[in-house]
C-alpha cells in the first residue's frame, strides 16, 4: 500500500513503507508501436505498462495528457490491469499545415502525478490532405497512415471519408498507379545537340517507383535516360540526354510514359526543349599569376544552355563561379605548366566548344616598398605601393590584422609597378583612447588573386599612429567676414615621421577650403560665401565636425533697413497692381470703342457701295450717250508711250527711264554691267519675291515709294508678262494669308484684291 509520494525523487518512484523502490519496481509506460492518430477521427490509445497500481478510494483515476501546440488536452484513461492502460475515445486536431506532428504525451493519476515514460513515448497526429494535393504524393505517404486517393473528391483522405470508396479510393499497394501525370517544369530549357545534358522534370503523378519511368522519357524526340539518383517518386525525374541525330528537330516537347504509353499514363509538356549551339568568342583577362585566383570571364552566346559547363586551363579545371546566356565566370587554378600560356577549353555537357583561346600565366606579383609606411588609426589615407607585375591582378586589396580583427581596403592599379591603396583602419581592433604611441599590426599584406605569398608582407615596418585631435570652435557660433582665414588648433596633426604630412580637407558647408597644416594648427582660407555653415575636417577615413561658422558681410542691411525695403517693395507692388487694374479697364473701354468704330465703318462702307452702284448706273447711261456722240468722229486715244507714262508715272513728264544713261567719268561700263546683272536677277522669281518682301518690311518704305518701285518693276518686265503674272499671283496669295492671320476686315481685303485685279487686266489690255 502507497503511503505517500516524493516529487523530488530522481527515479520518479514512490515511497513504500518509508523505503524507496528501485526503478524496476516503479510504475512506468513500456515501449510500444508508434501511436498514430488521424486528425478529426475518434480513436482510443492503448498502452503497455508495468507495475501500474490500482487507485484506492479517495484517489483520482488515470488521465492521458496530450500537449498540442502549447495546448493541453486531458482524456480519462481506464486501467485494465497492472500492465495495460487505455485512453478513452477522443478526436484530436492541430492547426499547423504539416503532414504529421509528433506531440508530447504523458499519463497522470491522482491529479498531477505522472507515470514514468522512460521511452519518451509520443503521439503522432497526421493529416492525409496536408501537402498531398496529388495522387502520387498521397500514395507515397507512409503506409502506416492508411491514406489513399479519393477519385470522387480528388483529395487524399482516409478510406471512410471517401464516398463510394470501394471503387473510387486508391491506396498504396503493389501495382498501384496514378492516372493523369502532369509536367510543371523542365530545366534546363535548352542544351547542345551532342547530349550529356541532365534534364530535370518536375510535376505530379510521375510514377511511384523508378521502374515506372525508366526508359520511358523522351525530350524533343531524343531518348533521355532516367537517373535513379535524381528520381523523387511522383514529383521529379532526372534524365541524361542522348546525342541528337541530324534529322531530329531543333526543338520539341517532353514526353513521359508512366509504366505504359497509353493516354491515361502519358504526359506531354506544354513548353518545349530546344537544341542550341553554344559558342565562345573571347576571354577577359588574358593573363594572371601562376598562383591562380584570377576571375576569368568567357563571353559568347547560349552559354546558359545545358546542365553544366566545364572550363579547363591546360590540364586543370577552372573553379566555376557562375554563368548566364552571354558569359561564363570561373577562377583560374594554380598553373601546372609554370610561366607560359595555357590553352583554354570550354565544354557544355558533352559539347566541346571549338575556339582557340589562351590564358597566359605570369610571374606572381611582388611588393617592394610602401610609402608612406604609416597611417592613422582610422586609416583611409593614400599609400603608394611599389612592386612588379602588379597589373595582372583584377581587384587587389590591402589587409591588416590586429587582435584577431581583420580589415581590408581596395587598391587602384596605376601601372605594372605601382598600386595606390587606401590604408585599412584598426579602430575596430584598438580603441582610440587606448592608443598613445605608434602601433604595429600583427599581420599586414595584400590580397591579390590567389597569391598567398603576399597575404603577409613582413618587409615593411608599417606603423599606426593615434588619430589627430582638433579643438572645437566653442559652444557659440563663430562669426567671421568673407575671406577671413580660420585657425584650427589641435594636437597630433601630423603624427608620423617628419617630411610626410597628412592631406587634410576642411569643408565649410559643402565648399572646400584651402588648407595649410602644421604640427598643431590648421589654417583654413574660406571660400567667398555667406550664411551659416558647419565646419568639418576630414583626413583619410577620420572626420570631425568642429562647430558652426556664420559668415556675414559688412554691407548687409540692418533689420530696420530690411523692413523699410520690404515696405517700399510692398508699396511698389501695390502701385503696379493698381496700374494693371486701370490698364485692364482702359483696355476694355478701348475694345468697346473699337467695336463701335468698326460698326460705323461697316455702315459707311455699305452706304458708299450703294452710292457707287447708283453712280455706275449713271455712268453707264452717260457712256451710252457718249457712244452715240462719237460714232461719227471715233474714240480719241493717246499713243502707248504717253498713256503708259501717265499711268505708271503720273505727273512726271520727263522721267529718267526715258533718258539715256549718263554716268560721269569712266564708270559708264561698270554701271551698265551692274544694271544688266540686276536685270538678270529681276528675271529670277525667288530673288524678285524676296526683294519685294524685304522692301515692304522696311518701316521707312512709304506708299509713294511702293508705287514707284512697282512701276519700275513693271516697266522692266513688259516683255515677260507671263512671268509678271506668276509673281503677281504669289504676291496676292501672300496678301490674302497676311490679312487672314491679322484678322483684318474681309471687305477691305476683297476691295484691295478687286482694285489690283482690275488694274492688272486693264494694264494687260494696253500692253497687248
XYZ file of C-alpha atoms in Angstrom:
768
model
C 0.000 0.000 0.000
C 1.296 3.508 -1.058
C 1.956 5.702 1.968
C 2.924 8.947 0.208
C 4.784 10.207 -2.861
C 8.048 12.095 -3.176
C 8.120 14.505 -6.106
C 11.869 15.131 -5.590
C 12.772 11.503 -6.125
C 15.159 11.407 -9.130
C 13.864 7.952 -10.077
C 10.315 9.196 -10.056
C 9.301 6.290 -7.752
C 7.054 6.028 -4.749
C 7.941 5.528 -1.100
C 6.766 2.161 0.148
C 6.641 1.935 3.957
C 9.410 4.508 4.342
C 11.754 2.991 1.742
C 12.353 3.847 -1.945
C 11.626 1.200 -4.535
C 14.147 0.518 -7.282
C 13.463 1.784 -10.806
C 12.254 -1.646 -11.971
C 9.502 -1.512 -9.387
C 8.305 1.977 -10.462
C 5.039 2.296 -12.398
C 6.039 3.137 -15.961
C 4.992 3.129 -19.612
C 6.626 0.467 -21.756
C 7.802 0.971 -25.368
C 5.127 0.129 -27.916
C 4.268 0.574 -31.568
C 4.018 4.213 -32.751
C 0.799 5.883 -31.692
C -0.731 7.276 -34.913
C -3.896 9.345 -34.700
C -5.594 10.877 -37.777
C -6.895 14.374 -37.178
C -10.622 14.643 -36.565
C -11.189 10.890 -36.072
C -12.296 9.322 -32.768
C -9.598 6.921 -31.636
C -8.568 5.096 -28.425
C -4.941 4.876 -27.277
C -3.806 1.518 -25.873
C -0.631 1.444 -23.761
C 1.553 -1.271 -22.259
C 2.598 -0.537 -18.681
C 4.454 -2.072 -15.725
C 3.593 -2.024 -12.030
C 0.521 0.134 -12.651
C -1.194 0.436 -9.222
C -4.939 0.295 -8.702
C -6.224 3.672 -7.449
C -7.656 3.483 -3.916
C -10.794 5.117 -2.690
C -10.453 8.857 -2.496
C -7.826 8.920 -5.235
C -8.418 10.255 -8.753
C -8.170 7.847 -11.673
C -5.793 7.874 -14.578
C -5.736 10.512 -17.330
C -3.909 10.762 -20.664
C -2.397 14.195 -21.297
C -1.571 15.312 -24.861
C 0.248 18.649 -25.496
C -0.697 20.064 -28.914
C 0.973 23.352 -29.922
C 1.207 24.507 -26.325
C -2.366 23.438 -25.585
C -3.077 20.604 -23.139
C -5.851 18.059 -23.673
C -6.724 15.667 -20.825
C -8.639 12.479 -21.592
C -9.817 9.960 -18.970
C -7.994 6.614 -19.074
C -9.063 3.117 -17.945
C -6.647 0.788 -16.063
C -7.266 -2.680 -17.456
C -4.617 -4.331 -15.281
C -1.148 -3.530 -13.961
C 0.340 -3.973 -17.458
C -2.308 -2.345 -19.626
C -3.969 1.076 -19.881
C -6.397 2.549 -22.431
C -7.193 6.216 -23.090
C -10.838 6.796 -23.943
C -12.003 7.806 -27.427
C -11.195 11.350 -28.476
C -10.697 13.369 -31.703
C -7.504 15.437 -31.843
C -6.634 18.368 -34.137
C -3.801 20.796 -34.842
C -3.610 23.977 -36.927
C -0.144 23.620 -38.477
C -0.116 22.918 -42.218
C 2.119 19.836 -41.952
C 1.517 16.226 -42.836
C 2.270 14.818 -39.378
C 3.075 16.292 -35.989
C 4.765 14.500 -33.045
C 3.385 15.800 -29.732
C 4.333 15.133 -26.128
C 2.301 12.563 -24.263
C 2.058 11.544 -20.588
C -0.179 9.607 -18.176
C -1.083 11.072 -14.770
C -3.044 9.696 -11.855
C -4.481 11.076 -8.716
C -4.338 14.620 -10.097
C -0.872 15.614 -11.292
C 1.391 12.651 -10.527
C 2.985 11.433 -13.758
C 3.717 7.832 -14.622
C 7.327 7.331 -15.711
C 7.848 7.438 -19.511
C 11.460 6.214 -19.939
C 10.975 5.518 -23.697
C 9.702 9.091 -24.216
C 6.598 7.828 -25.981
C 4.997 10.449 -28.237
C 1.724 10.654 -30.092
C 1.884 11.279 -33.845
C -1.040 13.251 -35.263
C -1.379 13.387 -39.032
C -3.475 14.854 -41.836
C -3.747 12.926 -45.086
C -4.588 16.025 -47.116
C -1.714 18.248 -45.883
C 0.941 18.718 -48.600
C -0.557 15.837 -50.543
C -2.562 17.580 -53.259
C -1.968 14.940 -55.921
C -2.493 11.228 -56.231
C 1.241 10.473 -56.388
C 2.072 12.450 -53.233
C -0.826 10.797 -51.448
C 0.211 7.238 -52.304
C 3.833 7.789 -51.319
C 2.816 8.755 -47.780
C 3.799 6.269 -45.050
C 1.658 3.169 -45.355
C 1.029 3.185 -41.634
C -1.065 6.370 -42.113
C -3.529 4.400 -44.307
C -4.048 7.373 -46.618
C -5.449 6.960 -50.128
C -6.559 8.991 -53.122
C -10.277 9.534 -53.421
C -11.147 9.880 -57.114
C -14.597 11.226 -56.265
C -13.313 14.302 -54.429
C -9.752 14.421 -55.891
C -8.336 14.558 -52.374
C -6.087 12.491 -50.123
C -8.271 11.029 -47.359
C -8.875 8.041 -45.145
C -10.988 5.313 -46.670
C -14.021 6.043 -44.512
C -14.037 9.671 -45.697
C -14.269 8.830 -49.430
C -17.784 8.427 -50.904
C -18.210 5.125 -52.743
C -14.737 4.184 -51.553
C -14.879 0.634 -52.875
C -14.148 1.625 -56.465
C -13.046 5.253 -56.087
C -10.454 5.045 -53.305
C -6.888 4.171 -54.378
C -4.324 3.176 -51.759
C -0.668 2.174 -51.917
C -0.187 -1.437 -52.956
C 1.985 -3.310 -55.466
C 0.946 -2.243 -58.949
C -0.861 0.913 -57.788
C -0.662 3.702 -60.389
C -1.971 7.241 -60.605
C -3.539 8.415 -63.840
C -3.206 11.906 -65.282
C 0.513 12.687 -64.906
C 1.451 16.366 -65.310
C 4.671 18.212 -66.161
C 5.049 21.603 -64.480
C 8.690 22.481 -65.152
C 11.560 21.358 -67.381
C 15.069 22.622 -66.676
C 17.186 23.479 -68.494
C 15.036 24.574 -71.450
C 17.872 24.222 -73.965
C 21.029 22.220 -74.485
C 23.620 21.129 -77.065
C 22.816 18.501 -79.685
C 25.834 16.480 -78.521
C 23.811 15.411 -75.474
C 25.014 14.747 -71.940
C 22.555 17.278 -70.501
C 20.854 16.353 -67.232
C 17.223 17.397 -67.715
C 15.137 17.798 -64.566
C 11.384 17.238 -64.996
C 9.109 18.298 -62.142
C 5.407 17.631 -61.960
C 2.701 15.397 -60.496
C 1.954 11.679 -60.609
C 5.311 10.865 -62.214
C 5.315 7.273 -61.024
C 5.712 5.752 -57.592
C 8.897 3.781 -58.314
C 11.909 4.405 -60.543
C 10.977 1.404 -62.663
C 7.745 3.178 -63.651
C 9.668 5.801 -65.695
C 12.907 4.023 -66.620
C 13.365 4.031 -70.390
C 10.156 5.995 -70.940
C 11.376 9.623 -71.125
C 11.818 11.462 -74.443
C 12.941 15.085 -74.832
C 12.379 16.753 -78.220
C 12.152 13.295 -79.743
C 15.509 12.187 -78.299
C 15.758 9.394 -75.718
C 16.610 10.660 -72.254
C 17.954 8.075 -69.802
C 16.337 8.403 -66.355
C 18.802 8.628 -63.449
C 17.873 6.805 -60.250
C 19.860 9.157 -58.004
C 17.770 12.160 -59.034
C 14.359 10.484 -59.007
C 11.799 11.698 -56.447
C 8.705 9.463 -56.513
C 5.705 11.162 -58.119
C 7.430 14.581 -58.209
C 10.743 14.628 -60.107
C 12.585 12.814 -62.871
C 16.224 13.485 -63.782
C 17.364 12.096 -67.114
C 20.508 12.309 -69.258
C 20.151 13.341 -72.890
C 21.486 11.132 -75.662
C 23.106 12.622 -78.754
C 20.562 14.156 -81.136
C 20.639 12.863 -84.688
C 20.771 15.271 -87.645
C 17.142 14.518 -88.502
C 15.865 15.470 -85.050
C 14.017 18.781 -84.949
C 15.663 21.799 -83.319
C 13.019 21.847 -80.593
C 10.211 19.740 -79.230
C 8.146 18.783 -76.201
C 8.980 16.433 -73.331
C 7.056 13.142 -73.297
C 6.933 10.803 -70.294
C 5.152 7.464 -70.050
C 4.315 6.004 -66.618
C 4.716 2.204 -66.869
C 2.929 2.223 -70.269
C 2.419 4.716 -73.099
C -1.372 4.848 -73.012
C -3.297 8.143 -72.957
C -4.092 7.848 -69.231
C -0.452 7.347 -68.292
C 1.307 9.599 -70.836
C 2.080 13.295 -70.443
C 3.453 15.793 -72.979
C 4.813 19.123 -71.743
C 3.391 22.429 -72.971
C 6.793 24.108 -73.058
C 9.441 22.907 -75.468
C 13.095 21.971 -75.181
C 15.483 23.496 -77.759
C 18.770 22.330 -79.206
C 21.308 25.165 -79.497
C 24.955 25.585 -80.371
C 26.789 27.329 -77.536
C 29.701 29.465 -78.741
C 32.648 31.244 -77.091
C 34.021 34.492 -78.559
C 36.755 35.813 -76.296
C 38.260 35.764 -72.785
C 38.900 38.544 -70.243
C 41.512 38.853 -68.741
C 44.067 37.051 -70.833
C 46.837 36.851 -68.188
C 47.162 36.245 -64.475
C 49.502 34.990 -61.748
C 50.771 31.416 -61.699
C 49.195 31.052 -58.245
C 45.769 31.328 -59.867
C 42.743 33.001 -58.347
C 42.035 35.307 -61.316
C 38.355 35.743 -62.129
C 38.036 34.754 -65.791
C 35.028 35.763 -67.894
C 34.383 33.978 -71.191
C 31.940 35.783 -73.494
C 29.760 34.092 -76.082
C 26.176 33.062 -76.774
C 23.845 30.379 -75.400
C 26.323 29.736 -72.600
C 23.442 29.121 -70.167
C 22.344 26.042 -72.099
C 22.792 22.544 -70.781
C 23.096 21.445 -67.184
C 26.815 22.029 -66.603
C 29.793 23.845 -68.063
C 33.449 22.977 -67.557
C 36.383 25.313 -68.244
C 39.903 23.905 -68.218
C 43.221 25.757 -68.350
C 45.794 23.323 -69.602
C 45.004 20.149 -67.693
C 43.375 21.802 -64.675
C 39.776 22.811 -64.114
C 38.803 26.427 -63.595
C 36.651 26.779 -60.439
C 33.129 27.546 -61.699
C 31.646 30.787 -60.337
C 28.521 31.486 -62.403
C 27.089 31.889 -65.887
C 24.330 33.422 -67.964
C 23.443 33.432 -71.664
C 26.418 35.575 -72.662
C 29.204 34.723 -70.219
C 30.784 32.065 -68.004
C 32.834 33.057 -64.946
C 35.408 30.956 -63.118
C 38.576 31.359 -61.055
C 41.841 30.246 -62.586
C 43.595 27.295 -60.908
C 47.242 27.157 -59.923
C 49.356 26.742 -63.037
C 50.590 23.236 -63.688
C 52.807 24.325 -66.581
C 54.689 27.215 -64.977
C 55.009 30.639 -66.567
C 53.618 30.080 -70.045
C 50.314 30.332 -71.942
C 47.715 27.671 -71.194
C 45.083 26.508 -73.653
C 41.527 27.338 -72.551
C 38.866 24.717 -73.346
C 35.135 25.060 -72.680
C 32.762 22.120 -72.539
C 28.972 22.340 -72.139
C 27.738 18.877 -71.124
C 29.043 16.626 -73.946
C 29.679 19.514 -76.385
C 33.256 20.759 -76.748
C 33.300 24.409 -77.861
C 35.951 24.922 -80.504
C 37.701 28.276 -80.107
C 41.410 28.984 -79.838
C 41.760 30.747 -76.505
C 44.843 31.048 -74.327
C 45.429 32.342 -70.839
C 48.958 33.490 -70.078
C 50.351 32.556 -66.681
C 52.787 35.260 -65.497
C 55.116 35.530 -62.520
C 53.328 36.283 -59.269
C 53.286 39.967 -58.274
C 55.854 41.127 -55.744
C 55.802 44.052 -53.298
C 58.986 46.089 -52.834
C 58.038 49.214 -50.914
C 55.124 51.039 -49.231
C 55.187 54.824 -48.979
C 54.470 56.305 -46.550
C 54.991 53.456 -44.114
C 52.462 54.791 -41.596
C 48.878 55.923 -41.267
C 46.428 56.978 -38.573
C 44.352 54.565 -36.576
C 41.217 55.336 -38.605
C 43.026 54.540 -41.855
C 41.789 55.785 -45.227
C 44.983 57.640 -46.168
C 46.554 57.048 -49.580
C 49.527 54.713 -49.778
C 51.751 54.195 -52.809
C 52.799 50.551 -53.194
C 55.722 49.720 -55.477
C 56.419 46.285 -56.911
C 56.439 44.128 -60.024
C 53.674 42.563 -62.149
C 51.050 44.446 -60.163
C 48.832 44.962 -63.225
C 47.924 41.295 -63.630
C 45.598 41.466 -60.636
C 41.945 42.405 -61.049
C 40.847 43.614 -57.633
C 43.893 43.963 -55.371
C 43.264 44.767 -51.716
C 45.430 45.706 -48.747
C 44.756 43.878 -45.480
C 45.795 44.279 -41.842
C 45.028 42.132 -38.829
C 45.284 43.018 -35.164
C 43.905 41.178 -32.131
C 42.095 38.760 -34.441
C 40.227 41.562 -36.252
C 40.991 41.841 -39.974
C 40.125 44.790 -42.215
C 40.647 45.321 -45.940
C 40.619 48.301 -48.307
C 40.732 48.322 -52.140
C 43.720 49.334 -54.246
C 43.825 51.055 -57.622
C 46.192 49.777 -60.310
C 48.200 52.671 -61.722
C 50.642 50.606 -63.787
C 52.631 47.381 -63.660
C 54.844 48.682 -60.854
C 52.518 50.883 -58.785
C 49.363 50.462 -56.716
C 47.529 53.238 -54.884
C 45.833 51.778 -51.806
C 43.635 53.095 -49.045
C 45.157 52.239 -45.678
C 42.895 49.855 -43.710
C 41.765 51.125 -40.324
C 42.229 49.475 -36.929
C 39.555 51.328 -34.967
C 37.557 48.116 -34.544
C 40.542 46.295 -33.081
C 42.054 49.107 -30.990
C 40.100 51.760 -29.111
C 41.225 55.278 -29.993
C 41.595 56.179 -26.328
C 43.989 53.284 -25.640
C 46.494 54.169 -28.396
C 49.152 56.566 -27.122
C 52.083 55.756 -29.412
C 52.926 54.006 -32.654
C 51.401 50.549 -33.081
C 52.445 47.819 -35.491
C 49.739 45.395 -36.745
C 50.138 41.677 -36.184
C 49.705 40.999 -39.905
C 49.938 43.249 -42.960
C 49.676 42.085 -46.532
C 47.860 42.143 -49.841
C 45.079 40.027 -51.259
C 45.987 39.731 -54.953
C 44.030 36.958 -56.691
C 45.369 33.618 -55.417
C 48.895 34.797 -54.488
C 49.214 33.546 -50.912
C 52.804 34.740 -50.517
C 51.591 38.358 -50.292
C 48.925 37.768 -47.659
C 51.601 38.539 -45.077
C 54.177 41.158 -46.060
C 56.889 41.429 -43.420
C 59.438 43.544 -45.285
C 57.842 46.822 -44.172
C 57.824 48.335 -40.696
C 54.349 49.772 -41.124
C 53.002 51.684 -38.108
C 49.692 53.100 -36.951
C 49.619 56.430 -35.092
C 46.845 57.971 -32.974
C 44.131 59.880 -34.791
C 44.547 63.679 -34.834
C 42.754 65.789 -32.230
C 41.210 69.205 -33.006
C 39.657 71.704 -30.604
C 36.016 72.578 -31.077
C 35.128 76.104 -32.184
C 33.233 76.654 -28.947
C 29.677 76.496 -27.693
C 28.695 79.566 -29.713
C 28.678 80.118 -33.457
C 31.900 81.579 -34.850
C 31.270 84.957 -36.554
C 33.633 85.858 -39.412
C 33.665 88.021 -42.510
C 34.070 86.712 -46.048
C 37.683 85.934 -46.884
C 38.768 85.810 -43.225
C 41.014 82.768 -42.531
C 40.064 80.318 -39.760
C 42.748 78.949 -37.418
C 42.040 75.452 -36.071
C 44.148 74.315 -33.129
C 44.812 70.739 -32.171
C 47.331 68.096 -31.334
C 48.944 65.254 -33.206
C 48.000 66.738 -36.581
C 50.979 65.096 -38.342
C 51.939 62.207 -36.024
C 54.176 60.295 -38.428
C 57.841 60.777 -39.298
C 58.854 64.245 -40.358
C 58.671 65.062 -44.022
C 55.304 63.374 -44.594
C 52.146 65.360 -43.872
C 48.548 64.254 -43.815
C 46.282 65.576 -46.541
C 43.530 67.429 -44.654
C 40.239 68.548 -46.188
C 38.209 71.283 -44.498
C 34.604 71.816 -45.596
C 32.578 74.920 -44.828
C 29.137 73.618 -45.603
C 29.715 71.939 -48.951
C 32.510 74.260 -50.070
C 36.154 73.175 -49.802
C 38.614 75.465 -48.029
C 42.298 75.864 -48.881
C 44.240 74.243 -46.011
C 47.765 74.700 -44.713
C 48.793 72.330 -41.889
C 51.479 72.348 -39.227
C 52.145 70.223 -36.173
C 49.454 71.816 -34.001
C 47.421 74.077 -36.274
C 45.390 74.157 -39.474
C 44.929 77.357 -41.458
C 41.712 77.389 -43.485
C 41.181 80.044 -46.142
C 37.424 80.141 -46.622
C 35.729 80.460 -49.993
C 33.668 83.567 -50.755
C 30.250 82.723 -49.321
C 27.728 83.982 -46.764
C 25.381 82.432 -44.232
C 25.535 79.773 -41.514
C 27.582 76.639 -42.245
C 29.050 73.641 -40.426
C 32.840 73.306 -40.317
C 34.006 69.717 -40.931
C 37.575 68.391 -41.042
C 38.493 65.159 -42.835
C 41.712 63.239 -43.197
C 41.636 59.689 -44.532
C 38.627 57.941 -43.004
C 38.667 60.237 -39.945
C 36.073 63.015 -39.861
C 35.015 65.502 -37.213
C 32.575 68.419 -37.125
C 34.024 71.267 -35.044
C 31.031 73.605 -34.900
C 29.151 76.229 -36.889
C 30.506 79.308 -38.641
C 28.445 82.353 -39.587
C 29.898 84.339 -42.487
C 28.403 87.872 -42.572
C 29.345 90.782 -44.902
C 29.789 94.375 -43.638
C 27.324 95.769 -46.131
C 24.483 93.599 -45.049
C 21.309 95.576 -44.267
C 20.129 96.052 -40.731
C 16.719 94.916 -39.586
C 15.079 98.407 -39.899
C 16.598 98.783 -43.357
C 15.246 95.394 -44.364
C 11.818 96.378 -43.020
C 11.986 99.655 -44.985
C 12.969 97.863 -48.174
C 10.196 95.352 -47.673
C 7.683 98.158 -47.099
C 8.846 100.019 -50.205
C 8.654 96.853 -52.248
C 5.127 96.246 -50.972
C 4.085 99.791 -51.882
C 5.634 99.424 -55.331
C 3.817 96.138 -55.795
C 0.535 97.800 -54.820
C 1.121 100.605 -57.356
C 1.930 98.067 -60.095
C -1.250 96.110 -59.333
C -3.290 99.332 -59.378
C -1.789 100.348 -62.735
C -2.528 96.900 -64.162
C -6.148 97.088 -62.995
C -6.551 100.585 -64.511
C -4.927 99.408 -67.724
C -7.299 96.432 -67.856
C -10.312 98.671 -67.506
C -8.941 101.091 -70.122
C -8.349 98.182 -72.483
C -11.957 97.077 -72.099
C -13.166 100.596 -72.882
C -10.849 100.750 -75.920
C -12.219 97.440 -77.168
C -15.767 98.736 -76.872
C -14.818 101.939 -78.716
C -13.087 99.933 -81.443
C -16.160 97.756 -81.900
C -18.365 100.844 -82.238
C -15.987 102.341 -84.813
C -15.949 99.067 -86.716
C -19.743 99.033 -86.880
C -19.743 102.648 -88.118
C -17.158 101.775 -90.789
C -19.294 98.851 -91.955
C -22.343 101.080 -92.222
C -20.323 103.733 -94.037
C -18.930 101.190 -96.464
C -22.404 99.861 -97.170
C -23.615 103.372 -97.967
C -20.588 104.040 -100.185
C -21.231 100.790 -102.055
C -24.830 101.785 -102.643
C -23.740 105.178 -103.923
C -21.159 103.521 -106.189
C -23.847 101.345 -107.713
C -26.006 104.352 -108.395
C -23.062 106.293 -109.849
C -22.166 103.310 -112.041
C -25.686 103.242 -113.399
C -25.484 106.948 -114.195
C -22.022 106.411 -115.779
C -23.369 103.644 -117.946
C -26.082 105.963 -119.155
C -23.519 108.657 -119.889
C -21.330 106.159 -121.791
C -24.267 105.143 -123.933
C -24.856 108.796 -124.746
C -21.113 109.281 -125.408
C -21.087 106.261 -127.717
C -23.768 107.770 -129.847
C -21.845 111.058 -129.979
C -18.544 109.519 -131.092
C -19.905 107.108 -133.653
C -19.201 109.605 -136.351
C -15.902 111.016 -135.136
C -14.345 107.895 -133.439
C -12.826 107.390 -129.929
C -9.976 109.722 -129.011
C -6.818 107.950 -127.655
C -3.199 108.601 -126.700
C -0.180 106.765 -128.055
C 1.079 103.774 -125.977
C 4.196 105.505 -124.610
C 2.331 108.602 -123.441
C -0.519 106.594 -121.901
C 1.831 104.147 -120.120
C 3.914 107.002 -118.689
C 0.804 108.731 -117.358
C -0.410 105.510 -115.730
C 2.909 104.320 -114.321
C 4.489 107.681 -113.501
C 1.644 110.203 -113.157
C 2.692 113.890 -113.008
C 6.247 113.210 -114.258
C 6.734 114.252 -117.873
C 10.481 113.781 -118.191
C 11.124 110.565 -116.163
C 14.697 109.205 -116.051
C 13.562 105.956 -117.678
C 13.010 107.925 -120.926
C 16.558 109.236 -120.963
C 19.800 107.664 -121.983
C 22.094 106.516 -119.183
C 24.623 109.225 -118.447
C 27.368 108.464 -115.956
C 30.178 110.922 -115.423
C 33.760 109.783 -115.751
C 34.839 106.300 -116.789
C 32.195 104.403 -114.722
C 29.826 104.012 -117.707
C 30.746 100.381 -118.409
C 30.699 99.403 -114.750
C 27.233 100.863 -114.213
C 25.832 99.309 -117.374
C 27.268 95.946 -116.382
C 25.693 96.263 -112.930
C 22.292 97.153 -114.449
C 22.467 94.141 -116.773
C 23.238 91.822 -113.867
C 20.426 93.378 -111.818
C 18.098 92.818 -114.786
C 19.034 89.157 -114.799
C 18.255 88.969 -111.050
C 14.822 90.510 -111.702
C 14.101 87.604 -114.023
C 14.576 85.221 -111.016
C 11.268 84.611 -109.268
C 12.880 83.778 -105.912
C 15.013 86.938 -105.935
C 12.138 89.202 -107.083
C 9.738 87.913 -104.369
C 12.368 88.240 -101.612
C 13.327 91.711 -102.963
C 9.694 92.947 -102.780
C 9.070 91.392 -99.328
C 12.277 92.909 -97.960
C 11.301 96.390 -99.185
C 7.782 96.104 -97.736
C 9.225 95.044 -94.361
C 11.029 98.409 -94.021
C 9.164 100.877 -91.838
C 10.520 103.863 -93.890
C 9.190 102.415 -97.177
C 6.164 104.698 -97.851
C 3.210 104.134 -100.137
C 4.702 106.566 -102.697
C 7.937 104.550 -102.686
C 5.987 101.337 -103.162
C 4.207 102.806 -106.211
C 7.451 103.997 -107.778
C 9.193 100.637 -107.276
C 6.174 98.748 -108.633
C 6.074 100.969 -111.752
C 9.779 100.472 -112.368
C 9.473 96.665 -111.992
C 6.504 96.562 -114.413
C 8.489 98.685 -116.881
C 11.392 96.179 -116.702
C 9.051 93.150 -117.141
C 6.934 94.428 -120.075
C 8.418 91.775 -122.312
C 7.681 88.885 -119.852
C 4.039 89.282 -118.859
C 3.584 85.565 -118.020
C 6.431 85.805 -115.529
C 4.960 89.040 -114.139
C 1.545 87.300 -113.832
C 3.049 84.445 -111.783
C 4.793 86.916 -109.464
C 1.550 88.859 -109.056
C -0.292 85.628 -108.064
C 2.253 84.911 -105.316
C 2.042 88.488 -104.017
C -1.767 88.316 -103.953
C -1.570 84.950 -102.113
C 0.767 86.498 -99.511
C -1.650 89.435 -99.146
C -4.587 87.074 -98.539
C -2.705 84.986 -95.926
C -1.440 88.107 -94.173
C -4.957 89.526 -93.866
C -6.310 86.199 -92.595
C -3.616 85.913 -89.916
C -4.017 89.526 -88.796
C -7.828 89.150 -88.903
C -8.333 92.299 -90.986
C -11.808 93.078 -92.226
C -12.602 90.808 -95.203
C -14.323 93.612 -97.121
C -11.119 95.662 -97.129
C -9.174 92.644 -98.425
C -11.708 92.000 -101.200
C -11.707 95.649 -102.131
C -7.896 95.695 -102.431
C -7.986 92.482 -104.416
C -10.650 93.829 -106.781
C -8.743 97.067 -107.404
C -5.468 95.190 -108.048
C -7.090 92.700 -110.428
C -8.970 95.363 -112.378
C -5.807 97.438 -112.710
C -3.835 94.460 -113.938
C -6.469 93.458 -116.529
C -6.684 96.980 -117.770
C -2.892 97.296 -117.965
C -2.584 93.929 -119.708
C -5.067 95.054 -122.387
C -2.978 98.152 -123.025
C 0.220 96.154 -123.375
C -1.450 93.726 -125.755
